[in-house]
Structure formats: C-alpha cells, structure tokens
CSV table of C-alpha atoms and ligand atoms in Angstrom, one decimal:
chain,number,residue,atom,x,y,z
A,1,MET,CA,-18.2,13.0,-23.6
A,2,ASN,CA,-15.1,15.2,-24.0
A,3,THR,CA,-11.8,14.0,-22.7
A,4,THR,CA,-9.9,17.0,-23.9
A,5,TYR,CA,-10.2,19.2,-20.7
A,6,GLU,CA,-7.4,19.3,-18.2
A,7,LYS,CA,-8.0,18.3,-14.6
A,8,GLU,CA,-8.5,21.9,-13.3
A,9,THR,CA,-11.4,22.3,-15.7
A,10,ILE,CA,-12.8,18.8,-14.9
A,11,CYS,CA,-12.9,19.7,-11.2
A,12,ILE,CA,-15.0,22.7,-12.0
A,13,GLN,CA,-17.1,21.8,-15.0
A,14,SER,CA,-17.6,18.1,-15.2
A,15,GLY,CA,-20.5,16.0,-13.9
A,16,TRP,CA,-23.6,18.2,-13.9
A,17,LYS,CA,-23.9,20.1,-17.2
A,18,PRO,CA,-27.2,22.1,-17.2
A,19,LYS,CA,-29.3,22.3,-20.4
A,20,ASN,CA,-31.3,25.4,-21.3
A,21,GLY,CA,-33.1,26.8,-18.3
A,22,GLU,CA,-31.8,24.3,-15.8
A,23,PRO,CA,-30.1,25.2,-12.5
A,24,ARG,CA,-26.5,26.3,-12.9
A,25,VAL,CA,-25.4,24.4,-9.8
A,26,LEU,CA,-25.8,20.6,-9.3
A,27,PRO,CA,-29.3,20.0,-7.9
A,28,ILE,CA,-29.8,17.8,-4.8
A,29,CYS,CA,-32.3,15.1,-5.9
A,30,GLN,CA,-33.6,14.7,-2.4
A,31,SER,CA,-36.0,12.0,-3.4
A,32,THR,CA,-36.1,8.3,-2.4
A,33,THR,CA,-38.0,7.4,-5.6
A,34,PHE,CA,-38.7,8.3,-9.2
A,35,LYS,CA,-42.0,8.4,-11.1
A,36,TYR,CA,-42.9,6.5,-14.3
A,37,GLU,CA,-45.8,6.7,-16.7
A,38,THR,CA,-46.4,3.0,-17.2
A,39,SER,CA,-46.0,-0.1,-15.2
A,40,GLU,CA,-44.3,-1.6,-18.2
A,41,GLN,CA,-41.5,1.0,-18.1
A,42,MET,CA,-40.9,0.4,-14.5
A,43,GLY,CA,-40.7,-3.3,-15.1
A,44,ARG,CA,-38.0,-2.8,-17.8
A,45,LEU,CA,-35.9,-0.9,-15.3
A,46,PHE,CA,-36.0,-3.8,-12.9
A,47,ASP,CA,-34.8,-6.1,-15.6
A,48,LEU,CA,-31.9,-3.8,-16.5
A,49,GLU,CA,-33.5,-3.5,-19.9
A,50,GLU,CA,-33.6,0.2,-19.7
A,51,SER,CA,-31.4,2.6,-17.7
A,52,GLY,CA,-33.2,5.0,-15.4
A,53,TYR,CA,-33.6,5.8,-11.7
A,54,PHE,CA,-36.1,4.1,-9.5
A,55,TYR,CA,-34.9,4.0,-5.9
A,56,THR,CA,-32.1,5.9,-4.2
A,57,ARG,CA,-30.8,2.8,-2.4
A,58,LEU,CA,-29.4,1.8,-5.8
A,59,GLN,CA,-28.7,5.0,-7.6
A,60,ASN,CA,-29.5,8.7,-7.5
A,61,PRO,CA,-28.8,11.4,-10.1
A,62,THR,CA,-26.9,13.8,-7.8
A,63,ASN,CA,-24.5,11.0,-6.9
A,64,ASP,CA,-24.1,9.9,-10.5
A,65,PHE,CA,-23.1,13.4,-11.6
A,66,VAL,CA,-20.4,13.5,-8.9
A,67,ALA,CA,-19.3,10.0,-9.7
A,68,GLN,CA,-18.9,11.1,-13.3
A,69,LYS,CA,-16.6,13.9,-12.3
A,70,ILE,CA,-14.4,11.5,-10.3
A,71,CYS,CA,-14.5,9.1,-13.1
A,72,GLU,CA,-13.1,11.7,-15.5
A,73,LEU,CA,-10.5,12.9,-13.1
A,74,GLU,CA,-9.2,9.3,-12.9
A,75,GLY,CA,-9.6,8.6,-16.6
A,76,GLY,CA,-11.9,5.7,-15.9
A,77,ALA,CA,-14.8,4.1,-17.8
A,78,ALA,CA,-17.4,4.0,-15.0
A,79,ALA,CA,-17.7,5.0,-11.4
A,80,MET,CA,-20.0,5.0,-8.4
A,81,LEU,CA,-20.2,6.7,-5.0
A,82,THR,CA,-20.5,4.8,-1.7
A,83,SER,CA,-21.4,5.9,1.8
A,84,SER,CA,-17.8,5.6,3.0
A,85,GLY,CA,-14.3,4.7,2.0
A,86,GLN,CA,-14.8,1.4,3.9
A,87,ALA,CA,-17.8,0.6,1.8
A,88,ALA,CA,-15.8,1.4,-1.4
A,89,ASN,CA,-13.1,-1.0,-0.5
A,90,TYR,CA,-15.5,-3.7,0.6
A,91,TYR,CA,-17.6,-3.5,-2.5
A,92,ALA,CA,-14.6,-3.3,-4.8
A,93,VAL,CA,-13.3,-6.6,-3.4
A,94,PHE,CA,-16.6,-8.3,-2.7
A,95,ASN,CA,-17.9,-7.6,-6.3
A,96,ILE,CA,-15.4,-10.2,-7.6
A,97,CYS,CA,-14.8,-12.4,-4.5
A,98,GLU,CA,-17.0,-14.9,-2.7
A,99,ALA,CA,-16.6,-17.5,0.0
A,100,GLY,CA,-13.7,-19.7,-0.9
A,101,ASP,CA,-11.8,-17.0,-2.7
A,102,HIS,CA,-8.5,-15.3,-1.8
A,103,VAL,CA,-7.1,-11.8,-1.9
A,104,VAL,CA,-3.4,-10.5,-2.0
A,105,LEU,CA,-3.3,-7.6,0.4
A,106,SER,CA,-0.5,-5.0,0.9
A,107,SER,CA,0.5,-5.0,4.6
A,108,THR,CA,0.6,-1.2,4.7
A,109,VAL,CA,-3.0,-0.4,3.9
A,110,TYR,CA,-5.1,1.8,6.2
A,111,GLY,CA,-6.0,0.1,9.5
A,112,GLY,CA,-9.7,-0.1,8.6
A,113,THR,CA,-9.0,-1.8,5.3
A,114,PHE,CA,-6.6,-4.2,7.1
A,115,ASN,CA,-9.3,-5.1,9.6
A,116,LEU,CA,-12.0,-5.5,6.9
A,117,LEU,CA,-9.9,-8.0,4.9
A,118,THR,CA,-8.2,-9.9,7.7
A,119,CYS,CA,-11.1,-10.1,10.2
A,120,THR,CA,-14.5,-9.3,8.8
A,121,MET,CA,-14.2,-10.7,5.2
A,122,LYS,CA,-12.4,-13.7,6.7
A,123,LYS,CA,-15.6,-14.5,8.5
A,124,MET,CA,-17.3,-14.5,5.1
A,125,GLY,CA,-14.9,-17.1,3.9
A,126,ILE,CA,-12.7,-14.8,1.9
A,127,SER,CA,-9.1,-15.3,2.9
A,128,CYS,CA,-6.1,-13.1,2.3
A,129,THR,CA,-2.3,-13.2,2.2
A,130,VAL,CA,-0.6,-10.1,3.5
A,131,VAL,CA,2.4,-9.0,1.4
A,132,ASP,CA,5.1,-6.4,2.0
A,133,PRO,CA,4.7,-3.8,-0.9
A,134,ASP,CA,8.5,-3.6,-1.1
A,135,TRP,CA,9.0,-7.3,-1.9
A,136,ASP,CA,10.3,-8.0,-5.4
A,137,TYR,CA,8.2,-9.6,-8.2
A,138,GLU,CA,9.3,-13.2,-7.4
A,139,LYS,CA,8.5,-12.9,-3.7
A,140,LEU,CA,5.1,-11.3,-4.4
A,141,SER,CA,4.3,-14.0,-6.9
A,142,GLU,CA,4.5,-16.6,-4.2
A,143,ALA,CA,1.4,-15.1,-2.5
A,144,PHE,CA,-0.9,-16.0,-5.4
A,145,ARG,CA,-3.1,-19.1,-5.4
A,146,PRO,CA,-5.5,-20.6,-7.9
A,147,ASN,CA,-8.4,-19.0,-6.0
A,148,THR,CA,-6.8,-15.5,-5.8
A,149,LYS,CA,-9.2,-13.0,-7.3
A,150,CYS,CA,-7.6,-9.6,-6.8
A,151,VAL,CA,-4.7,-7.6,-5.3
A,152,LEU,CA,-5.5,-4.7,-3.0
A,153,ALA,CA,-3.0,-1.9,-2.1
A,154,GLU,CA,-2.7,1.9,-1.5
A,155,THR,CA,-0.9,4.3,-3.8
A,156,ILE,CA,0.3,6.2,-0.7
A,157,ALA,CA,-0.2,4.1,2.4
A,158,ASN,CA,-2.0,5.7,5.3
A,159,PRO,CA,-0.2,6.4,7.6
A,160,ALA,CA,3.1,4.7,6.7
A,161,LEU,CA,3.4,6.8,3.5
A,162,VAL,CA,4.9,3.9,1.5
A,163,ILE,CA,4.7,4.7,-2.2
A,164,LEU,CA,3.4,1.7,-4.1
A,165,ASP,CA,5.4,0.6,-7.2
A,166,ILE,CA,2.2,0.5,-9.2
A,167,GLU,CA,3.8,-1.0,-12.3
A,168,LYS,CA,5.3,-3.9,-10.4
A,169,PHE,CA,2.0,-4.6,-8.7
A,170,ALA,CA,0.0,-4.4,-11.9
A,171,LYS,CA,2.4,-6.8,-13.6
A,172,VAL,CA,2.3,-9.4,-10.9
A,173,ALA,CA,-1.5,-9.2,-10.7
A,174,HIS,CA,-2.0,-9.4,-14.4
A,175,ASP,CA,0.5,-12.3,-14.7
A,176,HIS,CA,-1.7,-14.1,-12.3
A,177,GLN,CA,-4.9,-13.1,-14.3
A,178,VAL,CA,-6.4,-10.9,-11.6
A,179,PRO,CA,-7.0,-7.1,-11.4
A,180,LEU,CA,-5.1,-4.6,-9.3
A,181,ILE,CA,-7.3,-2.5,-7.0
A,182,VAL,CA,-5.6,0.5,-5.6
A,183,ASP,CA,-6.9,2.9,-3.0
A,184,ASN,CA,-5.9,6.3,-4.3
A,185,THR,CA,-7.2,8.4,-1.4
A,186,PHE,CA,-4.0,10.2,-0.4
A,187,PRO,CA,-2.6,11.5,-3.7
A,188,THR,CA,-6.1,12.0,-5.2
A,189,PRO,CA,-6.3,12.0,-9.0
A,190,ILE,CA,-4.7,15.5,-9.0
A,191,ASN,CA,-1.3,13.9,-8.1
A,192,CYS,CA,-1.6,10.4,-9.3
A,193,ASN,CA,-3.6,8.5,-11.9
A,194,PRO,CA,-3.1,4.8,-11.2
A,195,PHE,CA,-4.8,3.7,-14.4
A,196,LYS,CA,-1.9,5.1,-16.4
A,197,TRP,CA,0.4,2.7,-14.7
A,198,GLY,CA,-1.7,-0.4,-15.1
A,199,ALA,CA,-4.1,-0.4,-12.1
A,200,ASP,CA,-7.5,-1.7,-13.0
A,201,ILE,CA,-9.8,-0.3,-10.3
A,202,VAL,CA,-9.4,2.7,-8.1
A,203,THR,CA,-11.1,3.3,-4.8
A,204,HIS,CA,-11.3,6.5,-2.7
A,205,SER,CA,-12.3,7.6,0.7
A,206,THR,CA,-13.8,10.9,-0.5
A,207,THR,CA,-14.0,11.8,3.2
A,208,LYS,CA,-10.4,13.0,2.9
A,209,TYR,CA,-9.0,15.5,0.3
A,210,MET,CA,-11.8,15.2,-2.2
A,211,ASP,CA,-14.3,16.6,0.3
A,212,GLY,CA,-11.4,18.4,1.9
A,213,HIS,CA,-13.4,20.2,4.6
A,214,ALA,CA,-14.1,17.3,6.9
A,215,MET,CA,-17.8,17.5,6.3
A,216,CYS,CA,-19.0,14.2,4.9
A,217,VAL,CA,-17.9,10.6,5.1
A,218,GLY,CA,-18.0,9.1,1.6
A,219,GLY,CA,-16.3,6.8,-0.9
A,220,ALA,CA,-16.0,6.1,-4.6
A,221,ILE,CA,-15.1,3.2,-6.9
A,222,VAL,CA,-13.8,3.9,-10.4
A,223,ASP,CA,-13.3,1.1,-13.0
A,224,SER,CA,-10.7,1.7,-15.8
A,225,GLY,CA,-12.7,-0.7,-18.0
A,226,ASN,CA,-9.4,-2.3,-19.0
A,227,PHE,CA,-9.5,-5.6,-17.2
A,228,ASP,CA,-10.7,-8.4,-19.5
A,229,TRP,CA,-13.0,-10.3,-17.2
A,230,ALA,CA,-14.5,-12.4,-20.0
A,231,ALA,CA,-11.0,-13.8,-20.7
A,232,TYR,CA,-11.3,-15.7,-17.4
A,233,PRO,CA,-15.0,-16.6,-17.0
A,234,ASP,CA,-14.4,-19.3,-14.4
A,235,LYS,CA,-12.4,-16.9,-12.2
A,236,PHE,CA,-15.1,-14.2,-12.4
A,237,PRO,CA,-18.4,-16.1,-12.7
A,238,GLY,CA,-20.4,-13.2,-11.1
A,239,LEU,CA,-19.5,-11.0,-14.1
A,240,CYS,CA,-19.3,-13.6,-16.9
A,241,TYR,CA,-22.2,-16.0,-16.1
A,242,PRO,CA,-25.9,-15.2,-15.8
A,243,ASP,CA,-27.0,-13.4,-12.6
A,244,GLU,CA,-30.0,-15.2,-11.3
A,245,SER,CA,-31.0,-12.3,-9.2
A,246,TYR,CA,-31.4,-10.2,-12.4
A,247,HIS,CA,-33.2,-12.6,-14.7
A,248,GLY,CA,-30.0,-14.1,-16.0
A,249,VAL,CA,-28.2,-11.0,-17.2
A,250,VAL,CA,-24.6,-11.5,-18.1
A,251,TYR,CA,-22.8,-8.3,-17.1
A,252,THR,CA,-19.8,-8.6,-19.4
A,253,GLU,CA,-22.0,-9.3,-22.4
A,254,LYS,CA,-24.6,-6.6,-21.7
A,255,PHE,CA,-22.5,-3.8,-20.2
A,256,GLY,CA,-19.0,-4.1,-21.7
A,257,LYS,CA,-16.6,-1.7,-20.0
A,258,ALA,CA,-19.3,-0.8,-17.5
A,259,ALA,CA,-19.8,-4.4,-16.4
A,260,TYR,CA,-18.0,-4.2,-13.1
A,261,ILE,CA,-19.6,-1.0,-11.9
A,262,THR,CA,-23.1,-2.0,-13.1
A,263,LYS,CA,-22.8,-5.3,-11.1
A,264,ALA,CA,-21.7,-3.4,-8.0
A,265,THR,CA,-24.6,-1.0,-8.3
A,266,SER,CA,-27.4,-3.3,-9.3
A,267,GLN,CA,-26.4,-6.2,-7.1
A,268,LEU,CA,-24.2,-5.0,-4.1
A,269,MET,CA,-25.9,-1.6,-3.7
A,270,ARG,CA,-29.3,-3.2,-4.0
A,271,ASP,CA,-28.6,-5.9,-1.4
A,272,LEU,CA,-26.2,-4.1,1.0
A,273,GLY,CA,-27.3,-0.5,0.5
A,274,SER,CA,-24.3,1.6,1.4
A,275,ILE,CA,-25.4,4.5,-0.8
A,276,GLN,CA,-24.0,8.0,-0.3
A,277,SER,CA,-26.8,10.5,0.6
A,278,PRO,CA,-27.4,13.0,-2.2
A,279,GLN,CA,-26.9,15.8,0.3
A,280,ASN,CA,-23.4,14.5,1.0
A,281,ALA,CA,-22.7,14.0,-2.7
A,282,PHE,CA,-23.6,17.7,-3.2
A,283,LEU,CA,-21.1,18.8,-0.6
A,284,LEU,CA,-18.5,16.4,-2.0
A,285,ASN,CA,-19.0,18.1,-5.3
A,286,VAL,CA,-18.3,21.5,-3.8
A,287,GLY,CA,-15.1,20.1,-2.4
A,288,LEU,CA,-14.0,18.7,-5.7
A,289,GLU,CA,-14.4,22.1,-7.3
A,290,THR,CA,-11.3,23.3,-5.5
A,291,LEU,CA,-9.3,20.0,-5.2
A,292,HIS,CA,-6.9,21.2,-7.9
A,293,LEU,CA,-6.1,24.3,-5.9
A,294,ARG,CA,-5.9,22.6,-2.5
A,295,MET,CA,-3.6,19.7,-3.4
A,296,PRO,CA,-0.6,21.7,-4.5
A,297,ARG,CA,-0.9,23.9,-1.4
A,298,HIS,CA,-1.1,20.8,0.9
A,299,CYS,CA,2.1,19.5,-0.8
A,300,GLU,CA,3.9,22.8,-0.6
A,301,ASN,CA,3.1,23.3,3.0
A,302,ALA,CA,4.0,19.7,3.9
A,303,GLN,CA,7.3,19.9,2.1
A,304,ARG,CA,8.2,23.0,4.2
A,305,VAL,CA,7.1,21.4,7.4
A,306,ALA,CA,8.9,18.2,6.7
A,307,GLU,CA,12.1,20.1,6.0
A,308,TYR,CA,11.6,22.1,9.3
A,309,LEU,CA,11.1,18.9,11.3
A,310,GLU,CA,14.1,17.2,9.7
A,311,GLN,CA,16.5,19.9,11.0
A,312,ASN,CA,14.9,20.1,14.5
A,313,ASP,CA,17.1,18.3,17.1
A,314,LYS,CA,14.2,17.0,19.1
A,315,VAL,CA,13.0,15.0,16.1
A,316,ALA,CA,14.3,11.5,15.7
A,317,TRP,CA,13.1,10.8,12.2
A,318,VAL,CA,10.8,12.3,9.5
A,319,ASN,CA,9.1,10.4,6.8
A,320,TYR,CA,7.7,12.4,3.9
A,321,PRO,CA,8.1,11.1,0.3
A,322,GLY,CA,9.0,14.6,-0.8
A,323,LEU,CA,12.3,14.5,1.2
A,324,LYS,CA,15.4,13.3,-0.5
A,325,SER,CA,16.2,11.3,2.6
A,326,CYS,CA,13.0,9.3,2.2
A,327,LYS,CA,13.2,5.7,1.0
A,328,TYR,CA,10.3,6.3,-1.4
A,329,TYR,CA,11.6,9.6,-2.9
A,330,ASP,CA,12.3,8.0,-6.3
A,331,LEU,CA,9.0,6.1,-6.6
A,332,ALA,CA,7.2,9.4,-5.6
A,333,GLN,CA,9.1,11.3,-8.3
A,334,LYS,CA,8.0,8.6,-10.8
A,335,TYR,CA,4.4,8.2,-9.9
A,336,MET,CA,3.6,11.6,-8.4
A,337,PRO,CA,6.0,14.2,-9.9
A,338,LYS,CA,3.7,17.1,-8.9
A,339,GLY,CA,3.7,16.1,-5.2
A,340,THR,CA,2.3,13.4,-3.0
A,341,CYS,CA,0.0,14.6,-0.2
A,342,GLY,CA,-0.1,16.7,2.9
A,343,VAL,CA,0.6,13.9,5.4
A,344,ILE,CA,3.9,13.6,7.2
A,345,SER,CA,4.9,11.0,9.8
A,346,PHE,CA,7.6,11.6,12.3
A,347,GLY,CA,8.9,10.4,15.7
A,348,LEU,CA,10.6,12.3,18.6
A,349,LYS,CA,13.8,11.4,20.4
A,350,GLY,CA,11.7,11.2,23.6
A,351,GLY,CA,9.7,8.3,22.0
A,352,ARG,CA,6.0,7.6,22.6
A,353,LYS,CA,5.7,9.7,25.8
A,354,ALA,CA,7.3,12.8,24.2
A,355,ALA,CA,4.9,12.3,21.2
A,356,GLU,CA,1.9,12.4,23.5
A,357,GLU,CA,3.2,15.5,25.4
A,358,MET,CA,4.0,17.4,22.2
A,359,MET,CA,0.6,16.7,20.7
A,360,ASP,CA,-1.2,18.0,23.8
A,361,LYS,CA,0.7,21.3,23.5
A,362,LEU,CA,-0.3,22.0,20.0
A,363,LYS,CA,-2.7,25.0,19.6
A,364,LEU,CA,-3.3,25.3,15.9
A,365,ALA,CA,-3.0,21.6,14.9
A,366,ALA,CA,-5.9,19.7,16.5
A,367,ILE,CA,-6.0,16.1,17.7
A,368,VAL,CA,-8.6,14.4,15.6
A,369,THR,CA,-9.1,11.0,14.1
A,370,HIS,CA,-9.5,12.6,10.7
A,371,VAL,CA,-6.7,13.2,8.2
A,372,ALA,CA,-6.3,15.1,4.9
A,373,ASP,CA,-8.5,18.1,5.1
A,374,ALA,CA,-8.0,21.9,5.0
A,375,ARG,CA,-7.1,22.2,8.7
A,376,THR,CA,-3.8,20.9,10.2
A,377,CYS,CA,-4.4,18.0,12.5
A,378,VAL,CA,-2.4,15.3,14.3
A,379,LEU,CA,-3.0,11.7,15.4
A,380,HIS,CA,-1.0,9.0,17.2
A,381,PRO,CA,-1.9,5.9,15.2
A,382,ALA,CA,-0.6,3.3,17.7
A,383,SER,CA,-3.0,4.7,20.3
A,384,HIS,CA,-5.8,5.7,17.9
A,385,THR,CA,-6.6,4.3,14.4
A,386,HIS,CA,-4.3,1.3,14.6
A,387,ARG,CA,-4.9,0.3,18.3
A,388,GLN,CA,-6.5,-3.0,17.3
A,389,MET,CA,-3.1,-4.2,15.9
A,390,ASN,CA,-0.5,-6.0,17.9
A,391,ASP,CA,3.2,-4.9,17.8
A,392,GLU,CA,4.0,-7.4,15.0
A,393,GLN,CA,1.1,-6.1,12.9
A,394,LEU,CA,2.1,-2.5,13.6
A,395,LYS,CA,5.6,-3.2,12.4
A,396,GLU,CA,4.3,-4.9,9.2
A,397,ALA,CA,2.0,-1.9,8.6
A,398,GLY,CA,5.0,0.4,8.9
A,399,VAL,CA,3.6,2.1,12.0
A,400,ALA,CA,6.2,2.7,14.7
A,401,PRO,CA,4.9,3.0,18.3
A,402,ASP,CA,6.2,6.6,18.4
A,403,LEU,CA,4.9,7.6,15.0
A,404,ILE,CA,3.0,10.9,14.9
A,405,ARG,CA,0.8,11.4,11.8
A,406,LEU,CA,0.7,15.1,11.0
A,407,SER,CA,-1.8,16.1,8.3
A,408,VAL,CA,-0.6,19.5,7.1
A,409,GLY,CA,-3.5,21.8,6.1
A,410,ILE,CA,-3.6,24.8,3.9
A,411,GLU,CA,-3.2,27.5,6.5
A,412,ASN,CA,-0.2,29.8,6.4
A,413,VAL,CA,2.8,27.5,6.7
A,414,GLU,CA,4.7,29.8,9.0
A,415,ASP,CA,1.9,29.6,11.5
A,416,ILE,CA,1.9,25.8,11.3
A,417,ILE,CA,5.7,25.7,11.9
A,418,ARG,CA,5.5,28.2,14.8
A,419,ASP,CA,2.8,26.0,16.4
A,420,LEU,CA,5.1,22.9,16.1
A,421,GLU,CA,8.1,24.9,17.4
A,422,GLN,CA,6.3,26.0,20.6
A,423,ALA,CA,5.0,22.4,21.2
A,424,LEU,CA,8.5,20.9,20.6
B,1,LIG,C1,-9.9,6.9,5.7
B,1,LIG,C2,-9.5,5.9,4.7
B,1,LIG,C3,-10.3,4.8,4.3
B,1,LIG,C4,-11.6,4.6,5.0
B,1,LIG,O1,-12.5,5.6,4.5
B,1,LIG,P1,-13.8,6.1,5.4
B,1,LIG,O2,-14.3,7.2,4.4
B,1,LIG,O3,-13.3,6.6,6.7
B,1,LIG,O4,-14.7,4.9,5.5
B,1,LIG,C5,-9.8,3.9,3.4
B,1,LIG,N1,-8.6,4.1,2.8
B,1,LIG,C6,-7.8,5.1,3.2
B,1,LIG,C7,-6.5,5.2,2.5
B,1,LIG,C8,-8.2,6.0,4.1
B,1,LIG,O5,-7.3,7.0,4.4
C-alpha cells in the first residue's frame, strides 16, 4: 500500500482500485453471501484460517474498500464500518470491556454517547467515571481504577465545541496502561489526525461530514495499531487469550496490528450485527470524494458567521474555536491548524425563549436533528438532542439551556448571514 499520497488524493483515489477491465467506480456488492468451490475452503474461513468473505453480516467488500479509505485518511492500521456512529462507539468500547470493567468518559461527549455509557452499558455491568476534559493531569489520574480499560472522548465535542487536549489525554491513558479512544466526527481526518498526537483508536459518525449530504447513517472505527495489548494480557484477555467462540484463536498473536479490528469484526459484528449496508457504504464513498473540498469551505463560512454573530448586539455569547475570544482557540490552533468544523454555538440576550423564536424565523437554515452536512441547519440541544439530561448534566456537558447549535453549510456565506440577520 502506498502512504505517499496526500489527503486530497486519498479522498478520490483510495479504497477501490480497479484492475484491468474492472468497473472504474466502486461496485456495490449487493449480496448477502459469497460462493466457494469446496466445503473445506468455507470451513477455513470460519476458523479464520483464511481471509475471505462469506456473509455480509460480518464483512462485505464494498464496505471494506470504504473502510480502507477512511483508514488511510486517519493514518491507521485497520478499520471497519458500522451501521451508525452509535454502533462505532459501542463496539470500540465493548471490544475491550466486559461486565465488571470501567471506562473514563469525557463529560462533553455527544448526548447519545453519554447515554450509551452512563445508562445502557451500565446495565451491562460496565461502569464509567465522567471527567471534565479541562481537568489537569493529576485530577484526571484520580478517575482511573484497576479495572479501567479505556478512555473515551471527542476531539471536538458535539455540541459544546470543547477541543480535547489529545496529548494530555493520551498521556494519562497510557500512564494507566489503557488506550485512548477518540471520536473524531467533527474535525474529520481532513482537519485533525488524532493518531499523530497519541490517540490509539478513532471512531466516526460518518453520518456527518464524511457522508456530508445527510443521506446515510453510518459509523467507522479505525485502529492505529499502536497500542500494545499484549503488554497487558490480563487487562485485555479478549485480545490476548484464546477466543473460545473461534476455536481458540489469540487475536494479538495471529493478527498483530489488525488484532483489535479483527476481533471487532469476527466477534462483535458476528454476534451483534450492526453492519453498514453496502448501498450506504457506496454513498458514503461518494461523500468522501469531496470531503477535502467541503471541510475548508465549512470552516471558512463558519468563521465568517461566528464573526458576524459576535458583533451582533442581540447575541449574548458565541462559541467557535476559530474565534480569538474562544477559550479553546490555542488548542484548536495546535491540533487543527487548518480549521475545526462548521459548527458554532451561541446564545441570545433574550435567553431560551428568544432562541426558539429566532429559530422559527429562519428561512434558509432548517430546524433538523442533524448536524454537519452541506446544508445550514440549527438545533436547540436542551430541547432536542440533550433533553434526557438534567440541568446538572447539561452544565457538565457544556450545554447551556439557551445554546443554539448552528451547523454552517457550504452555501454562499452572505446568504447565510442575511438569513440570520432577518431572524435576529
Ligand atoms: C452524531 C454523533 C454520534 C452518533 O452517530 P450516529 O451516526 O447518529 O449514530 C456520535 N458522536 C458524535 C460526535 C456525533 O456527532
């Protein structure tokens, strides 16, 4: 595999590389199953003795070509697609945690991820300690326990837009012998490569910028291949000791840097089945082909809109990591010098009521649950995505009751500003 191409080229050319006479465009392998000449061959696949496709609940070639592209964009060792971002974060954690284990979770993660860890996985016997990503190393260290198996955080938190100090988090995780998992949905690999700063595993909701057109719910997990599981076999028995459900295979011994993703595919995907449909993977791939063009435009437009909002006297506060006034400006410059994302949060002097009125008056920007696609859209997290949280949890998540999340699209920026102006 080449690693010499730049990201713009990877977006277009990586993944599916047709051989002589094959289709130029990634084919959709719309097939549940795959044919073999002998029963012996098929048996070897089931023993993981040979690699090959047999059933789309586990793996499908269309998905794998798209996962390969995302893997290269992140600079990883192995990757897989999942049916949603939720499934990606769930598998990423569950692949190395079981009942009795513990996770250190950043308080500012997406509401769905917060729920997944603090409610649903708690019912599975996996507990977590919620930490403020701005805490210093010593304070963060106090959250770790002997049964802690990973740290989970977001590079840019949705919707609080907290920029993660990735190096600090990687260090504290590694000093406690566990990997750092980061959800890199908002900056995308175009603006941030967490592996460069010490993160071990990256997850994505491909539903957002990667697809970019609000067409398909999807997710991805990328492993850097850098975390040395075998150094702590008792901490990660699922990777380092024989898997009885696969005739005693030891993933770290047999698959090396691909151990983590192979286990997630052959065990979790087999048993839980959150595969992305090949049709959706095809559409995701079309989105990825322009990701490198869209991300800079999202950032440019958001910067202009944030500056406009900051000088508008109806606006109480604006949070955008590209603004010098933002608490996270310096961290954004360090980890995402080319820009962060297209999402801005702000509040109005009239508070929650004014926010709702303003949103109803918008003509171009639509009220949708979605975020991070080509069309400008708005959401009021306290009444929508985060409504399951109480006031204390909202505060910890960095979501003020009056917070409006504005996802700036790639339309003409003057039109977006005019729309905001008439609504304000
Ligand atoms: C949307 C989102 C998710 C969940 O992804 P789905 O594709 O909606 O399941 C996870 N993390 C972040 C940061 C998100 O924005």
